[in-house]
Short mmCIF file of C-alpha atoms in Angstrom, two decimals:
data_model
loop_
_atom_site.label_atom_id
_atom_site.label_comp_id
_atom_site.label_asym_id
_atom_site.label_seq_id
_atom_site.Cartn_x
_atom_site.Cartn_y
_atom_site.Cartn_z
CA MET A 182 -10.18 -8.95 -24.18
CA GLU A 183 -12.30 -6.36 -22.39
CA PHE A 184 -10.61 -3.00 -21.71
CA GLU A 185 -13.63 -1.08 -20.44
CA LEU A 186 -14.32 -0.57 -16.77
CA THR A 187 -17.68 -1.59 -15.37
CA ARG A 188 -20.17 1.07 -14.33
CA GLU A 189 -19.37 0.35 -10.67
CA GLN A 190 -15.63 0.72 -11.25
CA GLU A 191 -16.16 4.00 -13.09
CA LEU A 192 -18.30 5.26 -10.22
CA VAL A 193 -15.54 4.36 -7.76
CA ARG A 194 -13.05 6.33 -9.86
CA LYS A 195 -15.38 9.35 -10.00
CA MET A 196 -16.06 9.22 -6.27
CA MET A 197 -12.38 8.86 -5.36
CA ARG A 198 -11.27 11.57 -7.78
CA GLU A 199 -13.72 14.05 -6.29
CA PHE A 200 -12.82 13.05 -2.73
CA THR A 201 -9.11 13.36 -3.45
CA GLU A 202 -9.46 16.81 -5.00
CA THR A 203 -11.62 18.21 -2.19
CA GLN A 204 -10.44 16.34 0.91
CA VAL A 205 -6.91 15.05 0.26
CA LYS A 206 -5.13 17.53 -2.00
CA PRO A 207 -5.73 20.60 0.23
CA ILE A 208 -3.91 19.04 3.20
CA ALA A 209 -1.30 16.89 1.42
CA ALA A 210 1.56 19.37 1.76
CA GLU A 211 0.86 20.05 5.44
CA THR A 212 0.50 16.33 6.14
CA ASP A 213 3.98 15.81 4.70
CA LYS A 214 5.52 18.86 6.35
CA THR A 215 4.28 18.00 9.83
CA SER A 216 4.42 14.18 9.50
CA THR A 217 0.81 14.09 10.64
CA TYR A 218 -1.38 11.02 10.34
CA PRO A 219 -4.44 12.22 8.36
CA ARG A 220 -6.91 10.88 10.90
CA GLU A 221 -9.93 12.92 9.79
CA THR A 222 -9.40 11.88 6.18
CA ILE A 223 -9.22 8.20 7.13
CA GLU A 224 -12.40 8.53 9.19
CA LYS A 225 -14.14 10.01 6.16
CA LEU A 226 -12.84 7.11 4.04
CA PHE A 227 -14.40 4.71 6.56
CA ASP A 228 -17.68 6.58 6.19
CA LEU A 229 -17.41 6.30 2.39
CA GLY A 230 -16.88 2.54 2.63
CA VAL A 231 -13.36 2.72 1.19
CA MET A 232 -11.66 1.20 4.23
CA GLY A 233 -12.40 -2.48 3.75
CA MET A 234 -14.16 -1.85 0.45
CA ILE A 235 -13.22 -5.32 -0.87
CA VAL A 236 -14.91 -6.98 2.12
CA PRO A 237 -18.34 -8.50 1.31
CA GLU A 238 -21.40 -6.63 2.52
CA ALA A 239 -22.23 -9.51 4.87
CA TYR A 240 -19.18 -8.53 6.95
CA GLY A 241 -19.73 -4.77 6.76
CA GLY A 242 -17.76 -4.00 3.61
CA ALA A 243 -18.77 -2.43 0.32
CA GLY A 244 -18.39 -5.69 -1.60
CA ALA A 245 -16.25 -4.01 -4.27
CA ASP A 246 -13.93 -6.00 -6.52
CA ASP A 247 -10.13 -5.92 -6.53
CA LEU A 248 -9.91 -3.61 -9.53
CA ALA A 249 -12.15 -1.05 -7.85
CA GLY A 250 -9.91 -1.32 -4.81
CA ALA A 251 -6.83 -0.63 -6.94
CA ILE A 252 -8.52 2.34 -8.60
CA ALA A 253 -9.28 3.86 -5.20
CA ILE A 254 -5.61 3.66 -4.18
CA GLU A 255 -4.50 5.00 -7.58
CA GLU A 256 -6.72 8.08 -7.28
CA LEU A 257 -5.74 8.83 -3.67
CA SER A 258 -2.03 8.49 -4.47
CA LYS A 259 -2.17 11.10 -7.23
CA GLN A 260 -2.24 13.74 -4.51
CA CYS A 261 -1.12 11.97 -1.33
CA ALA A 262 0.78 8.69 -1.49
CA SER A 263 0.68 8.48 2.32
CA THR A 264 -3.11 8.23 2.28
CA GLY A 265 -2.94 5.67 -0.53
CA ASP A 266 -0.47 3.65 1.53
CA ILE A 267 -2.66 3.64 4.65
CA VAL A 268 -5.64 2.39 2.63
CA ALA A 269 -3.61 -0.19 0.68
CA THR A 270 -2.21 -1.68 3.88
CA HIS A 271 -5.56 -1.77 5.64
CA ASN A 272 -7.44 -3.31 2.71
CA GLY A 273 -4.88 -5.63 1.15
CA LEU A 274 -2.62 -6.66 4.02
CA CYS A 275 -5.05 -6.87 6.93
CA CYS A 276 -8.59 -7.35 5.62
CA GLY A 277 -7.28 -9.48 2.75
CA PRO A 278 -5.71 -12.38 4.68
CA ILE A 279 -8.52 -12.47 7.23
CA LEU A 280 -11.05 -12.66 4.43
CA GLN A 281 -9.10 -15.33 2.59
CA HIS A 282 -7.79 -17.48 5.43
CA GLY A 283 -9.92 -16.67 8.47
CA THR A 284 -12.51 -18.93 10.04
CA GLU A 285 -16.13 -17.85 9.86
CA GLU A 286 -15.91 -16.78 13.49
CA GLN A 287 -12.82 -14.67 12.81
CA LYS A 288 -14.45 -13.02 9.80
CA LYS A 289 -17.60 -12.21 11.75
CA LYS A 290 -15.59 -10.68 14.57
CA TYR A 291 -12.82 -8.78 12.80
CA LEU A 292 -14.07 -7.73 9.38
CA PRO A 293 -16.92 -5.59 10.77
CA MET A 294 -14.37 -4.01 13.12
CA LEU A 295 -12.19 -3.16 10.10
CA THR A 296 -15.06 -1.69 8.09
CA THR A 297 -18.02 -0.15 9.89
CA GLY A 298 -16.17 -0.32 13.21
CA HIS A 299 -13.52 2.19 12.09
CA HIS A 300 -10.64 0.04 13.39
CA VAL A 301 -7.42 0.43 11.36
CA GLY A 302 -5.54 -2.69 10.28
CA ALA A 303 -1.86 -3.55 9.79
CA PHE A 304 0.45 -6.37 8.70
CA ALA A 305 3.53 -7.36 10.70
CA LEU A 306 6.10 -9.57 8.98
CA THR A 307 9.41 -7.66 8.69
CA GLU A 308 12.05 -7.92 11.42
CA PRO A 309 15.54 -6.39 11.85
CA ASN A 310 17.21 -9.53 10.47
CA ALA A 311 14.31 -10.79 8.37
CA GLY A 312 13.42 -8.48 5.50
CA SER A 313 13.38 -10.23 2.15
CA ASP A 314 14.22 -13.51 3.90
CA ALA A 315 11.24 -14.12 6.19
CA SER A 316 12.65 -17.49 7.31
CA LYS A 317 15.13 -15.64 9.55
CA GLY A 318 12.37 -14.20 11.75
CA GLN A 319 13.00 -14.37 15.49
CA THR A 320 9.55 -13.55 16.84
CA GLU A 321 8.22 -16.69 18.53
CA ALA A 322 4.79 -17.95 19.57
CA ARG A 323 4.28 -20.80 22.01
CA LEU A 324 0.98 -22.37 22.96
CA GLU A 325 0.11 -22.30 26.66
CA GLY A 326 -3.30 -23.77 27.40
CA ASP A 327 -6.00 -21.60 25.86
CA HIS A 328 -3.68 -18.89 24.52
CA TRP A 329 -0.50 -18.20 22.58
CA VAL A 330 2.40 -16.23 24.04
CA LEU A 331 4.29 -14.03 21.56
CA ASN A 332 7.78 -12.63 22.10
CA GLY A 333 9.82 -10.58 19.67
CA SER A 334 9.52 -7.44 17.56
CA LYS A 335 8.63 -6.24 14.08
CA ILE A 336 9.93 -3.18 12.24
CA PHE A 337 8.77 -0.82 9.47
CA ILE A 338 5.12 -1.62 10.17
CA THR A 339 2.78 0.61 8.17
CA ASN A 340 -0.10 1.96 10.30
CA GLY A 341 2.00 0.73 13.22
CA TYR A 342 1.14 3.30 15.88
CA VAL A 343 -2.48 3.85 14.86
CA ALA A 344 -3.67 0.33 14.04
CA ASP A 345 -6.03 -1.67 16.23
CA VAL A 346 -5.82 -5.05 14.48
CA PHE A 347 -2.63 -6.71 13.20
CA VAL A 348 -1.94 -9.81 11.13
CA VAL A 349 1.28 -11.00 12.76
CA PHE A 350 3.72 -13.74 11.75
CA ALA A 351 5.72 -15.68 14.31
CA MET A 352 7.78 -18.85 14.58
CA THR A 353 5.88 -21.72 16.18
CA ASP A 354 8.66 -24.21 15.33
CA LYS A 355 12.06 -22.74 14.44
CA SER A 356 13.43 -26.12 13.39
CA LYS A 357 11.13 -26.15 10.36
CA GLY A 358 12.23 -22.86 8.78
CA THR A 359 9.46 -21.30 6.70
CA LYS A 360 7.22 -24.28 7.51
CA GLY A 361 7.45 -23.31 11.15
CA ILE A 362 5.91 -19.86 10.67
CA SER A 363 2.30 -19.27 11.73
CA ALA A 364 -0.03 -16.29 11.38
CA PHE A 365 -2.08 -14.65 14.14
CA ILE A 366 -4.68 -11.93 14.49
CA VAL A 367 -3.46 -9.63 17.26
CA GLU A 368 -5.25 -6.67 18.78
CA SER A 369 -3.25 -3.71 20.05
CA SER A 370 -5.12 -3.94 23.35
CA TYR A 371 -3.72 -7.39 24.18
CA PRO A 372 -1.44 -7.60 27.25
CA GLY A 373 2.22 -7.54 26.23
CA PHE A 374 1.65 -5.59 23.01
CA SER A 375 3.49 -2.28 22.68
CA VAL A 376 4.63 0.19 20.07
CA GLY A 377 8.33 0.97 19.88
CA LYS A 378 10.21 3.42 17.70
CA HIS A 379 8.26 5.71 15.38
CA GLU A 380 10.22 5.83 12.13
CA GLU A 381 11.23 9.17 10.61
CA LYS A 382 11.23 8.47 6.89
CA MET A 383 12.46 10.12 3.72
CA GLY A 384 8.92 10.11 2.31
CA LEU A 385 5.38 9.00 3.09
CA HIS A 386 5.45 11.29 6.12
CA GLY A 387 1.72 10.92 6.72
CA SER A 388 1.86 7.13 6.78
CA PRO A 389 2.52 6.03 10.38
CA THR A 390 5.42 3.56 10.45
CA ALA A 391 6.65 2.00 13.67
CA GLU A 392 8.29 -0.88 15.50
CA ILE A 393 5.94 -3.31 17.22
CA VAL A 394 7.09 -5.18 20.32
CA PHE A 395 5.65 -8.36 21.85
CA THR A 396 6.63 -9.05 25.45
CA ASP A 397 4.86 -12.21 26.65
CA CYS A 398 1.93 -10.97 24.57
CA ILE A 399 -1.21 -13.00 25.25
CA VAL A 400 -3.15 -13.97 22.11
CA PRO A 401 -6.27 -16.19 22.32
CA LYS A 402 -5.82 -19.68 20.89
CA GLU A 403 -8.64 -19.10 18.41
CA ASN A 404 -6.73 -16.17 16.86
CA LEU A 405 -4.42 -18.47 14.93
CA LEU A 406 -5.03 -17.48 11.30
CA GLY A 407 -5.12 -20.52 9.05
CA ARG A 408 -3.37 -23.70 10.16
CA GLU A 409 -0.26 -23.79 12.32
CA GLY A 410 2.85 -23.78 10.13
CA LYS A 411 1.07 -22.21 7.16
CA GLY A 412 2.04 -18.63 7.98
CA PHE A 413 4.68 -18.31 5.28
CA SER A 414 2.31 -19.28 2.50
CA ILE A 415 -0.32 -16.89 3.93
CA ALA A 416 2.26 -14.10 3.96
CA MET A 417 3.36 -14.74 0.37
CA GLN A 418 -0.22 -14.94 -0.90
CA THR A 419 -1.05 -11.74 0.95
CA LEU A 420 1.96 -9.94 -0.50
CA ASP A 421 0.92 -11.00 -4.01
CA GLY A 422 -2.34 -9.12 -3.48
CA GLY A 423 -0.61 -6.27 -1.67
CA ARG A 424 1.71 -5.71 -4.63
CA ILE A 425 -1.29 -4.81 -6.76
CA GLY A 426 -2.03 -2.07 -4.22
CA ILE A 427 1.55 -0.77 -4.33
CA ALA A 428 1.50 -0.84 -8.14
CA ALA A 429 -1.67 1.27 -7.99
CA GLN A 430 -0.04 3.62 -5.49
CA ALA A 431 3.05 4.05 -7.70
CA LEU A 432 0.86 4.50 -10.76
CA GLY A 433 -1.04 7.27 -8.99
CA ILE A 434 2.19 9.01 -7.99
CA ALA A 435 3.37 8.95 -11.63
CA GLN A 436 0.05 10.37 -12.85
CA GLY A 437 0.10 13.08 -10.22
CA ALA A 438 3.66 14.07 -11.13
CA MET A 439 2.86 14.23 -14.84
CA ALA A 440 -0.21 16.38 -14.19
CA GLU A 441 1.79 18.82 -12.05
CA ALA A 442 4.49 19.06 -14.71
CA MET A 443 1.94 19.66 -17.47
CA ASP A 444 0.33 22.49 -15.52
CA PHE A 445 3.71 24.08 -14.78
CA THR A 446 5.08 23.89 -18.32
CA LYS A 447 1.97 25.59 -19.70
CA THR A 448 2.68 28.70 -17.62
CA ARG A 449 6.48 28.75 -17.41
CA VAL A 450 7.78 30.99 -20.22
CA GLN A 451 11.37 30.78 -21.42
CA PHE A 452 12.88 32.11 -24.65
CA GLY A 453 9.61 33.78 -25.47
CA LYS A 454 7.17 30.87 -25.18
CA PRO A 455 5.75 28.36 -22.66
CA ILE A 456 8.17 25.49 -22.25
CA ASP A 457 5.50 22.94 -23.15
CA LYS A 458 5.85 24.26 -26.73
CA PHE A 459 9.41 22.94 -26.98
CA GLN A 460 9.67 19.59 -28.70
CA ASN A 461 12.02 18.22 -26.06
CA THR A 462 9.36 18.82 -23.38
CA GLN A 463 6.67 17.27 -25.55
CA PHE A 464 8.75 14.13 -26.13
CA VAL A 465 9.24 13.72 -22.37
CA PHE A 466 5.49 13.92 -21.85
CA ALA A 467 4.95 11.36 -24.60
CA ASP A 468 7.26 8.93 -22.79
CA MET A 469 5.52 9.62 -19.46
CA TYR A 470 2.10 9.01 -20.98
CA MET A 471 3.21 5.79 -22.66
CA GLY A 472 4.67 4.47 -19.42
CA ILE A 473 1.54 5.34 -17.42
CA GLN A 474 -0.67 3.60 -19.97
CA ALA A 475 1.50 0.47 -19.81
CA GLY A 476 1.57 0.54 -16.01
CA GLN A 477 -2.18 0.90 -15.82
CA LEU A 478 -2.68 -2.10 -18.10
CA LEU A 479 -0.29 -4.23 -16.02
CA THR A 480 -1.93 -3.19 -12.75
CA TYR A 481 -5.47 -3.72 -13.98
CA LYS A 482 -4.52 -7.07 -15.53
CA ALA A 483 -3.10 -8.26 -12.20
CA ALA A 484 -6.29 -7.18 -10.41
CA ALA A 485 -8.42 -8.89 -13.07
CA SER A 486 -6.43 -12.12 -12.72
CA LYS A 487 -6.96 -12.07 -8.96
CA MET A 488 -10.68 -11.46 -9.42
CA ALA A 489 -10.91 -14.36 -11.87
CA GLY A 490 -9.34 -16.74 -9.36
CA LYS A 491 -6.24 -17.23 -11.51
CA ARG A 492 -2.71 -17.47 -10.15
CA PHE A 493 -1.54 -13.86 -10.27
CA THR A 494 1.89 -13.94 -8.61
CA VAL A 495 3.79 -13.00 -11.79
CA ASP A 496 1.18 -10.46 -12.90
CA ALA A 497 1.36 -8.71 -9.52
CA ALA A 498 5.17 -8.74 -9.47
CA CYS A 499 5.32 -7.33 -13.02
CA ALA A 500 2.87 -4.57 -12.14
CA LYS A 501 4.63 -3.66 -8.91
CA LEU A 502 8.09 -3.67 -10.50
CA PHE A 503 7.10 -1.69 -13.58
CA CYS A 504 4.96 0.90 -11.81
CA SER A 505 7.40 1.52 -8.96
CA GLU A 506 10.27 2.15 -11.38
CA LEU A 507 7.90 4.21 -13.54
CA ALA A 508 6.98 6.39 -10.55
CA MET A 509 10.63 7.06 -9.79
CA LYS A 510 11.52 7.89 -13.41
CA THR A 511 8.44 10.05 -13.91
CA THR A 512 8.91 12.12 -10.77
CA VAL A 513 12.58 12.70 -11.58
CA LYS A 514 11.72 13.84 -15.12
CA ALA A 515 8.87 15.99 -13.84
CA LEU A 516 11.07 17.66 -11.23
CA GLN A 517 13.63 18.46 -13.93
CA MET A 518 10.96 20.37 -15.86
CA PHE A 519 10.39 22.60 -12.83
CA GLY A 520 14.08 23.50 -12.69
CA GLY A 521 15.06 25.02 -9.35
CA TYR A 522 11.42 25.45 -8.38
CA GLY A 523 10.98 21.69 -8.33
CA TYR A 524 13.68 21.38 -5.71
CA THR A 525 11.73 23.59 -3.31
CA ARG A 526 8.71 22.78 -1.23
CA ASP A 527 6.68 25.45 -2.98
CA TYR A 528 5.58 22.70 -5.37
CA PRO A 529 4.52 19.11 -4.58
CA ILE A 530 6.90 17.47 -7.02
CA GLU A 531 9.77 16.99 -4.57
CA ARG A 532 7.37 15.26 -2.17
CA MET A 533 6.15 12.99 -4.95
CA MET A 534 9.72 12.03 -5.79
CA ARG A 535 10.48 11.20 -2.14
CA ASP A 536 7.27 9.20 -1.86
CA ALA A 537 7.96 7.31 -5.09
CA LYS A 538 11.22 5.79 -3.87
CA ILE A 539 9.67 3.55 -1.23
CA THR A 540 7.52 1.81 -3.84
CA GLU A 541 10.74 0.26 -5.19
CA ILE A 542 11.54 -1.08 -1.72
CA TYR A 543 8.58 -2.20 0.38
CA GLU A 544 6.45 -5.30 -0.16
CA GLY A 545 9.43 -6.77 -1.98
CA THR A 546 12.26 -4.73 -3.49
CA SER A 547 12.65 -4.42 -7.25
CA GLU A 548 15.32 -7.09 -7.00
CA ILE A 549 12.88 -9.46 -5.27
CA GLN A 550 10.26 -8.80 -7.96
CA ARG A 551 12.77 -9.85 -10.60
CA VAL A 552 13.51 -13.00 -8.61
CA VAL A 553 9.78 -13.77 -8.41
CA ILE A 554 9.22 -13.17 -12.11
CA SER A 555 12.26 -15.09 -13.34
CA GLY A 556 11.67 -17.95 -10.91
CA ASN A 557 8.17 -18.43 -12.24
CA ILE A 558 8.83 -18.10 -15.96
CA LEU A 559 12.06 -20.10 -16.25
#
């Protein structure tokens, strides 16, 4: 088994680490405080080829592999999980399904838009009464001549009020349950498309989350993604890949929290010595390090399985479940080391803890990941 990264993957890590330190870290606290979408940062990531980096060069992308894509999200999320989330959604949940399921015409039109064209992408599946159970979706699409007409709404859509291109799921035949769901590529400029409520969240304040509303929204017939009735399988396959991105995001949060705690404990003196000299502190760091190493192996294995064309559903669920719970545990332990200081906004650890929580919820809760894993291994 090969545990070494390729030269290209190492270069991606180096590039993203430098970018994160110089461009992301300095504004992370202000981004969170003001709930500001980091537009300039995302534009720079487009220029670097990170937005759509897994897209082949023929369609305007960088042609990077899935592991390089995960590494990019991991590095960004060490300092700003919001930025990592924006990139993960764009790359995995919008570019991903178009690349995998789109016609050649759709790829030629939309992938260059999502890479060199600086158009942000999003994924719209969740509804008020259809979270974990996508079969309960109420958004409908009916074919009328040369176009589809969409009616309904979606909630908790990442990149919702900044995205230009959406992969949207709607019922084309309610009588068939999940087999009646179809996928569509929808542009925000289409008639009948509108943005509803902007969500005010506990964490990820820089990641724009919103309700999307379709009111007799006109979508060209040729924008059906995949075959009619295959939307549910497209959504599940897309979420498998997306969970690798969330695992990488959670992994980055855990690494960032550990690094902050290590720096703090070296300078915080109690009882006559820095608190990193106390064995109790050292044991906590040992547990953090061990968990991060395990999470990295799970995440990279899932990415490698995807790259090899293997079925990676369980690998992705394991990585997402482990890393999201790791991020929560690590940030809580790290905050404890800061004492009262950690509970203030003078240090980034409270932000990291708030950001970590969502990784246990979106793209399938921890409970859903356990259902996926057990259902596949039993």
